Structures are given as C-alpha cells and as structure tokens.
Amino acid sequence: YSFRWFQPKQPLKMGWVRPPLILKKDKMKIYFVASNDQFIKLIIANLAAMGHDISTSQEFDIQKAGFADVIWCEWADNNALLVQDYITTATKILRVHDYEAYTDVWNQLNPRAFDHVIFVAQHIADKVQSRCKKPFTNYSIIPNYIDINNYSDKGKPENNKIAYAGYVCRKKGIGELLMIAESMPEYEFHIAGTLQEADILHWLTDNKPSNVFLSEWTDNIAEFFKDKSFVISTSLRESFGVATIEAMLCGCIPI
C-alpha cells in the first residue's frame, strides 16, 4: 500500500465532503506529529527512501506544519485537536489505534475535519463511529505495517519458554499472565516490556513466581523471540496485536 496522497486544494465549506485522496508520485514534504512513534518508524523510513522530505516531532510544531504538503497525526490525542484546528492547504491525515477509541477526545475531535482517517482495524473504526455525533466516510482500514524481512523462524528447536512482549499493565492482562505462570511451573515465562503502573512493578519485584523472568523492552524484538517456542497474549483488547505477529514470524506458537 502506498502512503503517497494528494488532496485537491478546495475551501472547506459547511456540509461539503472532501473527495477521495488521489495518488501523487512526485516528492512531497510530509510532517509526522506523533507522541509515540513506535508504529510509524518503518513507514517514515520507506517514505524517506522514496525521496519524500520527512520531518517529525512529538508535539505539534506550527513551523514544521507551515512547510508541509501532508500533515500526518499519529494517535487521536491533543496533537490531533491542534492539527484539526490548524488552518492549512496541506492534506491532513489522522491514524487511530486502539486506546484512543475509549477516551473522551471524541467529544472535541471531528474526523470529518481531516482529509483522511486511517484505522488499523475495523472494530476500532466501528467503535469511533458509534461515539461520534455525525457519521463519516473519509476513512480506510490499513493494518499496522510489519516488514517480514526483519524476522526469521529458521532452525529453532522447541523448548519450554513462553514469551510476552509489550506494555505490562492491567489492560494487557498481567494479572492473568502471572496466574497462568504460577499454575504452569514447568514452563518459563519471559516478559519483555514497559511497565506502565507503579504498583504492578512493586508487586512483580516482591511477589512474581520464580518461573517469570523480566527484561526491558528492546527494539530488536526478533532477538528476544529467537530462543522462545511460544508467545502468549492475555490482553483484554488489541488493535492489531503487533507483538504476537512478530513472534509468529520468529516461529513462536501463539497462545
């Protein structure tokens, strides 16, 4: 899928619906604003390799936006509200993941103010549609991008190691994961992630089962999965399940 889009420059009038985005092949200035860039690094790298001029920031920068042909806002957060209200001829793109669908941002955020909205899964689009006052059609479903060339499942003997990767919090089912680990002492549970809640860190430090091993998050996640035979997800909900897919590409059997 190509992320090279062009929006005809027309004034936005009351009741006017923007036409579909049209593919444009020439070089563009694309500004990414993302409080967390973990899911767009590969997209940015590929667009830069195509010859596009890329700029980024964690918070909306009006100076960078002023030179942009395309403003890509990653996450429906406060940055999205700023981009929404920013008057420009640039094409505005918003990409929505899972957690934003359940926040109060939709009391103020209007998807119709963007040229295009990208959802990484249909169920997220459905949830947001149900929360917005007016329906909108200017969106597409584009799953998260994973470069399969970065992973390999060759030559892996089966063992008793179960991997978990991602955020470590209640929403991701850390309590259930620890209960499973305690009931399966014959397996090792290896967790690589970012702890989001201080009380969970305290509990893990003092009370985790002896067959649970903690590691810090690593950008080389394929290396973490290399010696594991299984991957487990105890998450209450997922937008796409990137870590599970990455583990499967490394030959791990999903649980």
PDB file of C-alpha atoms in Angstrom:
ATOM      1  CA  TYR A   1       0.000   0.000   0.000  1.00  0.00           C
ATOM      2  CA  SER A   2       1.322   3.426  -0.903  1.00  0.00           C
ATOM      3  CA  PHE A   3       1.007   6.291   1.546  1.00  0.00           C
ATOM      4  CA  ARG A   4       1.594   8.931  -1.167  1.00  0.00           C
ATOM      5  CA  TRP A   5      -1.550  11.006  -1.341  1.00  0.00           C
ATOM      6  CA  PHE A   6      -2.660  14.316  -2.777  1.00  0.00           C
ATOM      7  CA  GLN A   7      -5.737  16.321  -1.829  1.00  0.00           C
ATOM      8  CA  PRO A   8      -7.173  18.870  -4.313  1.00  0.00           C
ATOM      9  CA  LYS A   9      -6.989  22.269  -2.672  1.00  0.00           C
ATOM     10  CA  GLN A  10     -10.577  23.387  -2.205  1.00  0.00           C
ATOM     11  CA  PRO A  11     -12.053  25.522   0.565  1.00  0.00           C
ATOM     12  CA  LEU A  12     -13.851  23.534   3.220  1.00  0.00           C
ATOM     13  CA  LYS A  13     -17.471  24.676   3.213  1.00  0.00           C
ATOM     14  CA  MET A  14     -20.274  23.750   5.559  1.00  0.00           C
ATOM     15  CA  GLY A  15     -21.703  20.397   4.501  1.00  0.00           C
ATOM     16  CA  TRP A  16     -19.002  19.790   1.881  1.00  0.00           C
ATOM     17  CA  VAL A  17     -17.427  16.330   1.941  1.00  0.00           C
ATOM     18  CA  ARG A  18     -13.817  16.093   0.810  1.00  0.00           C
ATOM     19  CA  PRO A  19     -13.252  13.920  -2.293  1.00  0.00           C
ATOM     20  CA  PRO A  20     -11.166  10.738  -2.048  1.00  0.00           C
ATOM     21  CA  LEU A  21      -7.412  11.149  -1.833  1.00  0.00           C
ATOM     22  CA  ILE A  22      -5.596  10.745  -5.144  1.00  0.00           C
ATOM     23  CA  LEU A  23      -2.203   9.100  -5.606  1.00  0.00           C
ATOM     24  CA  LYS A  24       0.620  11.525  -6.305  1.00  0.00           C
ATOM     25  CA  LYS A  25       4.061  10.285  -7.314  1.00  0.00           C
ATOM     26  CA  ASP A  26       6.258  13.353  -7.038  1.00  0.00           C
ATOM     27  CA  LYS A  27       8.221  14.403  -3.978  1.00  0.00           C
ATOM     28  CA  MET A  28       6.253  15.755  -1.016  1.00  0.00           C
ATOM     29  CA  LYS A  29       7.052  17.358   2.314  1.00  0.00           C
ATOM     30  CA  ILE A  30       5.441  15.128   4.917  1.00  0.00           C
ATOM     31  CA  TYR A  31       5.277  16.184   8.552  1.00  0.00           C
ATOM     32  CA  PHE A  32       4.628  13.475  11.152  1.00  0.00           C
ATOM     33  CA  VAL A  33       3.453  14.535  14.594  1.00  0.00           C
ATOM     34  CA  ALA A  34       3.456  11.588  16.992  1.00  0.00           C
ATOM     35  CA  SER A  35       3.677  11.484  20.769  1.00  0.00           C
ATOM     36  CA  ASN A  36       4.829   7.865  20.305  1.00  0.00           C
ATOM     37  CA  ASP A  37       6.449   6.835  17.026  1.00  0.00           C
ATOM     38  CA  GLN A  38       6.817   3.097  17.594  1.00  0.00           C
ATOM     39  CA  PHE A  39       4.332   2.148  14.860  1.00  0.00           C
ATOM     40  CA  ILE A  40       5.424   4.607  12.164  1.00  0.00           C
ATOM     41  CA  LYS A  41       9.210   4.250  12.137  1.00  0.00           C
ATOM     42  CA  LEU A  42       9.163   1.841   9.190  1.00  0.00           C
ATOM     43  CA  ILE A  43       6.621   3.944   7.313  1.00  0.00           C
ATOM     44  CA  ILE A  44       8.782   7.037   7.760  1.00  0.00           C
ATOM     45  CA  ALA A  45      11.892   5.152   6.634  1.00  0.00           C
ATOM     46  CA  ASN A  46      10.186   3.864   3.495  1.00  0.00           C
ATOM     47  CA  LEU A  47       8.727   7.251   2.579  1.00  0.00           C
ATOM     48  CA  ALA A  48      12.144   8.843   3.021  1.00  0.00           C
ATOM     49  CA  ALA A  49      13.662   6.159   0.783  1.00  0.00           C
ATOM     50  CA  MET A  50      11.091   7.070  -1.887  1.00  0.00           C
ATOM     51  CA  GLY A  51      12.524  10.584  -1.884  1.00  0.00           C
ATOM     52  CA  HIS A  52       9.956  12.399   0.205  1.00  0.00           C
ATOM     53  CA  ASP A  53      11.101  15.157   2.579  1.00  0.00           C
ATOM     54  CA  ILE A  54      10.219  13.982   6.116  1.00  0.00           C
ATOM     55  CA  SER A  55      10.037  15.973   9.348  1.00  0.00           C
ATOM     56  CA  THR A  56       8.817  14.774  12.743  1.00  0.00           C
ATOM     57  CA  SER A  57       8.031  15.979  16.255  1.00  0.00           C
ATOM     58  CA  GLN A  58       6.400  14.621  19.389  1.00  0.00           C
ATOM     59  CA  GLU A  59       4.258  17.721  19.829  1.00  0.00           C
ATOM     60  CA  PHE A  60       2.574  19.754  17.114  1.00  0.00           C
ATOM     61  CA  ASP A  61       5.024  22.282  15.689  1.00  0.00           C
ATOM     62  CA  ILE A  62       3.345  25.065  13.735  1.00  0.00           C
ATOM     63  CA  GLN A  63       6.588  25.981  11.978  1.00  0.00           C
ATOM     64  CA  LYS A  64       7.103  22.466  10.595  1.00  0.00           C
ATOM     65  CA  ALA A  65       3.430  22.278   9.677  1.00  0.00           C
ATOM     66  CA  GLY A  66       3.715  25.503   7.700  1.00  0.00           C
ATOM     67  CA  PHE A  67       6.094  23.898   5.161  1.00  0.00           C
ATOM     68  CA  ALA A  68       4.223  20.595   4.829  1.00  0.00           C
ATOM     69  CA  ASP A  69       2.254  19.188   1.913  1.00  0.00           C
ATOM     70  CA  VAL A  70       0.961  16.453   4.218  1.00  0.00           C
ATOM     71  CA  ILE A  71       0.454  16.543   7.985  1.00  0.00           C
ATOM     72  CA  TRP A  72       0.209  13.029   9.416  1.00  0.00           C
ATOM     73  CA  CYS A  73      -1.035  12.910  13.004  1.00  0.00           C
ATOM     74  CA  GLU A  74      -0.342   9.611  14.714  1.00  0.00           C
ATOM     75  CA  TRP A  75      -2.835   8.980  17.558  1.00  0.00           C
ATOM     76  CA  ALA A  76      -6.110  10.742  18.263  1.00  0.00           C
ATOM     77  CA  ASP A  77      -4.804  12.840  21.133  1.00  0.00           C
ATOM     78  CA  ASN A  78      -4.200  16.503  21.953  1.00  0.00           C
ATOM     79  CA  ASN A  79      -1.951  16.796  18.896  1.00  0.00           C
ATOM     80  CA  ALA A  80      -4.896  15.748  16.746  1.00  0.00           C
ATOM     81  CA  LEU A  81      -7.008  18.550  18.221  1.00  0.00           C
ATOM     82  CA  LEU A  82      -4.292  21.058  17.328  1.00  0.00           C
ATOM     83  CA  VAL A  83      -3.985  19.697  13.782  1.00  0.00           C
ATOM     84  CA  GLN A  84      -7.761  19.732  13.441  1.00  0.00           C
ATOM     85  CA  ASP A  85      -7.930  23.457  14.231  1.00  0.00           C
ATOM     86  CA  TYR A  86      -4.851  24.379  12.187  1.00  0.00           C
ATOM     87  CA  ILE A  87      -5.826  26.255   9.013  1.00  0.00           C
ATOM     88  CA  THR A  88      -3.756  24.988   6.090  1.00  0.00           C
ATOM     89  CA  THR A  89      -3.874  23.825   2.495  1.00  0.00           C
ATOM     90  CA  ALA A  90      -1.868  20.731   3.450  1.00  0.00           C
ATOM     91  CA  THR A  91      -3.502  17.331   3.421  1.00  0.00           C
ATOM     92  CA  LYS A  92      -4.390  16.229   6.954  1.00  0.00           C
ATOM     93  CA  ILE A  93      -4.167  12.542   7.849  1.00  0.00           C
ATOM     94  CA  LEU A  94      -5.105  11.053  11.209  1.00  0.00           C
ATOM     95  CA  ARG A  95      -4.231   7.495  12.226  1.00  0.00           C
ATOM     96  CA  VAL A  96      -6.184   5.958  15.097  1.00  0.00           C
ATOM     97  CA  HIS A  97      -5.117   2.961  17.168  1.00  0.00           C
ATOM     98  CA  ASP A  98      -6.931   1.144  19.961  1.00  0.00           C
ATOM     99  CA  TYR A  99      -6.768   3.133  23.171  1.00  0.00           C
ATOM    100  CA  GLU A 100      -7.994   6.422  21.672  1.00  0.00           C
ATOM    101  CA  ALA A 101     -11.334   4.822  20.782  1.00  0.00           C
ATOM    102  CA  TYR A 102     -12.138   4.724  24.513  1.00  0.00           C
ATOM    103  CA  THR A 103     -11.027   8.221  25.537  1.00  0.00           C
ATOM    104  CA  ASP A 104     -13.067  11.423  25.756  1.00  0.00           C
ATOM    105  CA  VAL A 105     -11.223  13.043  22.838  1.00  0.00           C
ATOM    106  CA  TRP A 106     -14.214  12.362  20.557  1.00  0.00           C
ATOM    107  CA  ASN A 107     -16.191  14.993  22.446  1.00  0.00           C
ATOM    108  CA  GLN A 108     -13.979  17.528  20.652  1.00  0.00           C
ATOM    109  CA  LEU A 109     -12.354  15.682  17.756  1.00  0.00           C
ATOM    110  CA  ASN A 110     -14.183  15.666  14.422  1.00  0.00           C
ATOM    111  CA  PRO A 111     -12.923  13.020  11.945  1.00  0.00           C
ATOM    112  CA  ARG A 112     -14.548  14.973   9.103  1.00  0.00           C
ATOM    113  CA  ALA A 113     -12.055  17.794   9.707  1.00  0.00           C
ATOM    114  CA  PHE A 114      -9.300  15.549   8.327  1.00  0.00           C
ATOM    115  CA  ASP A 115      -8.797  14.671   4.695  1.00  0.00           C
ATOM    116  CA  HIS A 116      -8.420  11.037   5.637  1.00  0.00           C
ATOM    117  CA  VAL A 117      -8.566   8.896   8.769  1.00  0.00           C
ATOM    118  CA  ILE A 118      -6.706   5.592   8.994  1.00  0.00           C
ATOM    119  CA  PHE A 119      -7.807   2.870  11.402  1.00  0.00           C
ATOM    120  CA  VAL A 120      -5.601  -0.163  11.959  1.00  0.00           C
ATOM    121  CA  ALA A 121      -8.645  -2.442  12.379  1.00  0.00           C
ATOM    122  CA  GLN A 122     -12.344  -2.392  11.519  1.00  0.00           C
ATOM    123  CA  HIS A 123     -13.559  -2.832  15.100  1.00  0.00           C
ATOM    124  CA  ILE A 124     -11.796   0.407  16.081  1.00  0.00           C
ATOM    125  CA  ALA A 125     -13.476   2.276  13.239  1.00  0.00           C
ATOM    126  CA  ASP A 126     -16.853   0.888  14.339  1.00  0.00           C
ATOM    127  CA  LYS A 127     -16.256   1.959  17.939  1.00  0.00           C
ATOM    128  CA  VAL A 128     -15.301   5.505  16.935  1.00  0.00           C
ATOM    129  CA  GLN A 129     -18.276   5.776  14.558  1.00  0.00           C
ATOM    130  CA  SER A 130     -20.581   4.866  17.436  1.00  0.00           C
ATOM    131  CA  ARG A 131     -19.094   7.636  19.586  1.00  0.00           C
ATOM    132  CA  CYS A 132     -19.158  10.466  17.050  1.00  0.00           C
ATOM    133  CA  LYS A 133     -22.193  12.693  16.670  1.00  0.00           C
ATOM    134  CA  LYS A 134     -22.075  12.553  12.875  1.00  0.00           C
ATOM    135  CA  PRO A 135     -21.111   9.562  10.713  1.00  0.00           C
ATOM    136  CA  PHE A 136     -18.065   9.899   8.488  1.00  0.00           C
ATOM    137  CA  THR A 137     -16.854   8.030   5.422  1.00  0.00           C
ATOM    138  CA  ASN A 138     -13.393   9.527   4.868  1.00  0.00           C
ATOM    139  CA  TYR A 139     -11.517   6.584   6.343  1.00  0.00           C
ATOM    140  CA  SER A 140      -9.669   3.397   5.419  1.00  0.00           C
ATOM    141  CA  ILE A 141      -8.654   0.243   7.276  1.00  0.00           C
ATOM    142  CA  ILE A 142      -4.874  -0.253   6.956  1.00  0.00           C
ATOM    143  CA  PRO A 143      -3.284  -2.782   9.343  1.00  0.00           C
ATOM    144  CA  ASN A 144      -0.047  -1.906  11.086  1.00  0.00           C
ATOM    145  CA  TYR A 145       2.978  -2.288   8.851  1.00  0.00           C
ATOM    146  CA  ILE A 146       5.442  -5.073   9.657  1.00  0.00           C
ATOM    147  CA  ASP A 147       8.485  -5.743   7.487  1.00  0.00           C
ATOM    148  CA  ILE A 148       8.632  -9.542   7.376  1.00  0.00           C
ATOM    149  CA  ASN A 149      12.239  -9.402   6.173  1.00  0.00           C
ATOM    150  CA  ASN A 150      13.293  -8.412   9.704  1.00  0.00           C
ATOM    151  CA  TYR A 151      12.244 -11.777  11.164  1.00  0.00           C
ATOM    152  CA  SER A 152      13.216 -15.421  10.770  1.00  0.00           C
ATOM    153  CA  ASP A 153      11.963 -18.723  12.215  1.00  0.00           C
ATOM    154  CA  LYS A 154      14.720 -20.930  10.844  1.00  0.00           C
ATOM    155  CA  GLY A 155      16.436 -23.583  12.934  1.00  0.00           C
ATOM    156  CA  LYS A 156      14.566 -23.249  16.234  1.00  0.00           C
ATOM    157  CA  PRO A 157      14.235 -26.347  18.470  1.00  0.00           C
ATOM    158  CA  GLU A 158      11.128 -26.448  20.663  1.00  0.00           C
ATOM    159  CA  ASN A 159      11.577 -25.663  24.357  1.00  0.00           C
ATOM    160  CA  ASN A 160       9.538 -24.639  27.399  1.00  0.00           C
ATOM    161  CA  LYS A 161       9.987 -20.876  27.023  1.00  0.00           C
ATOM    162  CA  ILE A 162       6.885 -18.686  26.651  1.00  0.00           C
ATOM    163  CA  ALA A 163       7.348 -15.075  25.567  1.00  0.00           C
ATOM    164  CA  TYR A 164       5.296 -11.985  26.322  1.00  0.00           C
ATOM    165  CA  ALA A 165       6.175  -8.632  24.752  1.00  0.00           C
ATOM    166  CA  GLY A 166       4.616  -5.206  25.057  1.00  0.00           C
ATOM    167  CA  TYR A 167       3.224  -2.976  27.751  1.00  0.00           C
ATOM    168  CA  VAL A 168       2.878  -4.522  31.200  1.00  0.00           C
ATOM    169  CA  CYS A 169      -0.374  -3.305  32.722  1.00  0.00           C
ATOM    170  CA  ARG A 170      -3.845  -4.402  33.763  1.00  0.00           C
ATOM    171  CA  LYS A 171      -5.342  -3.811  30.300  1.00  0.00           C
ATOM    172  CA  LYS A 172      -2.814  -6.256  28.874  1.00  0.00           C
ATOM    173  CA  GLY A 173      -3.794  -8.896  31.444  1.00  0.00           C
ATOM    174  CA  ILE A 174      -0.643  -9.006  33.540  1.00  0.00           C
ATOM    175  CA  GLY A 175      -2.609 -10.456  36.471  1.00  0.00           C
ATOM    176  CA  GLU A 176      -3.949 -13.295  34.336  1.00  0.00           C
ATOM    177  CA  LEU A 177      -0.487 -13.889  32.898  1.00  0.00           C
ATOM    178  CA  LEU A 178       1.021 -14.301  36.364  1.00  0.00           C
ATOM    179  CA  MET A 179      -1.793 -16.656  37.415  1.00  0.00           C
ATOM    180  CA  ILE A 180      -1.097 -18.819  34.351  1.00  0.00           C
ATOM    181  CA  ALA A 181       2.630 -18.800  35.090  1.00  0.00           C
ATOM    182  CA  GLU A 182       2.045 -19.851  38.689  1.00  0.00           C
ATOM    183  CA  SER A 183      -0.156 -22.742  37.556  1.00  0.00           C
ATOM    184  CA  MET A 184       2.412 -23.928  34.965  1.00  0.00           C
ATOM    185  CA  PRO A 185       5.730 -24.169  36.874  1.00  0.00           C
ATOM    186  CA  GLU A 186       7.198 -26.464  34.208  1.00  0.00           C
ATOM    187  CA  TYR A 187       7.319 -23.507  31.768  1.00  0.00           C
ATOM    188  CA  GLU A 188       9.405 -20.348  31.808  1.00  0.00           C
ATOM    189  CA  PHE A 189       7.595 -17.051  31.154  1.00  0.00           C
ATOM    190  CA  HIS A 190       9.822 -14.335  29.709  1.00  0.00           C
ATOM    191  CA  ILE A 191       8.421 -10.808  29.722  1.00  0.00           C
ATOM    192  CA  ALA A 192       9.982  -8.031  27.645  1.00  0.00           C
ATOM    193  CA  GLY A 193       8.058  -4.846  28.092  1.00  0.00           C
ATOM    194  CA  THR A 194       7.442  -1.449  29.570  1.00  0.00           C
ATOM    195  CA  LEU A 195       5.819  -1.286  32.987  1.00  0.00           C
ATOM    196  CA  GLN A 196       3.061   1.325  32.999  1.00  0.00           C
ATOM    197  CA  GLU A 197       1.794   1.081  36.572  1.00  0.00           C
ATOM    198  CA  ALA A 198       3.978   1.560  39.653  1.00  0.00           C
ATOM    199  CA  ASP A 199       2.040  -0.842  41.875  1.00  0.00           C
ATOM    200  CA  ILE A 200       2.498  -3.645  39.347  1.00  0.00           C
ATOM    201  CA  LEU A 201       6.252  -3.027  39.349  1.00  0.00           C
ATOM    202  CA  HIS A 202       6.208  -3.189  43.151  1.00  0.00           C
ATOM    203  CA  TRP A 203       4.222  -6.424  43.119  1.00  0.00           C
ATOM    204  CA  LEU A 204       6.419  -8.031  40.463  1.00  0.00           C
ATOM    205  CA  THR A 205       9.571  -7.125  42.354  1.00  0.00           C
ATOM    206  CA  ASP A 206       8.363  -8.740  45.573  1.00  0.00           C
ATOM    207  CA  ASN A 207       5.958 -11.491  44.525  1.00  0.00           C
ATOM    208  CA  LYS A 208       6.429 -12.742  40.972  1.00  0.00           C
ATOM    209  CA  PRO A 209       6.589 -16.539  40.534  1.00  0.00           C
ATOM    210  CA  SER A 210      10.092 -17.945  40.238  1.00  0.00           C
ATOM    211  CA  ASN A 211       9.460 -19.062  36.637  1.00  0.00           C
ATOM    212  CA  VAL A 212       8.774 -15.463  35.467  1.00  0.00           C
ATOM    213  CA  PHE A 213      11.727 -13.519  34.072  1.00  0.00           C
ATOM    214  CA  LEU A 214      11.642  -9.778  33.353  1.00  0.00           C
ATOM    215  CA  SER A 215      13.525  -7.932  30.620  1.00  0.00           C
ATOM    216  CA  GLU A 216      13.464  -4.328  29.477  1.00  0.00           C
ATOM    217  CA  TRP A 217      11.852  -3.528  26.149  1.00  0.00           C
ATOM    218  CA  THR A 218      14.172  -3.889  23.182  1.00  0.00           C
ATOM    219  CA  ASP A 219      13.897  -2.538  19.649  1.00  0.00           C
ATOM    220  CA  ASN A 220      15.497  -5.784  18.458  1.00  0.00           C
ATOM    221  CA  ILE A 221      12.447  -7.831  19.381  1.00  0.00           C
ATOM    222  CA  ALA A 222      13.380 -10.614  16.940  1.00  0.00           C
ATOM    223  CA  GLU A 223      16.427 -11.352  19.089  1.00  0.00           C
ATOM    224  CA  PHE A 224      14.188 -11.686  22.160  1.00  0.00           C
ATOM    225  CA  PHE A 225      11.888 -14.164  20.396  1.00  0.00           C
ATOM    226  CA  LYS A 226      14.743 -16.173  18.872  1.00  0.00           C
ATOM    227  CA  ASP A 227      15.065 -18.734  21.685  1.00  0.00           C
ATOM    228  CA  LYS A 228      11.358 -18.867  22.651  1.00  0.00           C
ATOM    229  CA  SER A 229       8.889 -21.515  21.415  1.00  0.00           C
ATOM    230  CA  PHE A 230       5.606 -19.848  22.373  1.00  0.00           C
ATOM    231  CA  VAL A 231       4.103 -16.377  22.610  1.00  0.00           C
ATOM    232  CA  ILE A 232       1.210 -15.561  24.911  1.00  0.00           C
ATOM    233  CA  SER A 233      -1.296 -12.711  24.833  1.00  0.00           C
ATOM    234  CA  THR A 234      -3.542 -12.122  27.841  1.00  0.00           C
ATOM    235  CA  SER A 235      -4.655  -8.686  26.647  1.00  0.00           C
ATOM    236  CA  LEU A 236      -8.214  -7.542  27.259  1.00  0.00           C
ATOM    237  CA  ARG A 237      -8.211  -5.989  23.789  1.00  0.00           C
ATOM    238  CA  GLU A 238      -5.819  -5.346  20.928  1.00  0.00           C
ATOM    239  CA  SER A 239      -5.928  -3.121  17.896  1.00  0.00           C
ATOM    240  CA  PHE A 240      -3.749  -5.383  15.783  1.00  0.00           C
ATOM    241  CA  GLY A 241      -1.522  -7.479  18.063  1.00  0.00           C
ATOM    242  CA  VAL A 242       1.832  -6.422  16.596  1.00  0.00           C
ATOM    243  CA  ALA A 243       3.974  -8.302  19.126  1.00  0.00           C
ATOM    244  CA  THR A 244       2.069 -11.555  18.561  1.00  0.00           C
ATOM    245  CA  ILE A 245       2.509 -11.295  14.792  1.00  0.00           C
ATOM    246  CA  GLU A 246       6.217 -10.500  15.223  1.00  0.00           C
ATOM    247  CA  ALA A 247       6.638 -13.543  17.457  1.00  0.00           C
ATOM    248  CA  MET A 248       4.860 -15.791  14.963  1.00  0.00           C
ATOM    249  CA  LEU A 249       7.221 -14.525  12.242  1.00  0.00           C
ATOM    250  CA  CYS A 250      10.023 -15.717  14.535  1.00  0.00           C
ATOM    251  CA  GLY A 251       8.492 -19.188  14.737  1.00  0.00           C
ATOM    252  CA  CYS A 252       6.659 -18.857  18.070  1.00  0.00           C
ATOM    253  CA  ILE A 253       3.369 -20.700  18.519  1.00  0.00           C
ATOM    254  CA  PRO A 254       0.647 -18.272  19.716  1.00  0.00           C
ATOM    255  CA  ILE A 255      -1.289 -18.962  22.909  1.00  0.00           C
TER     256      ILE A 255
END
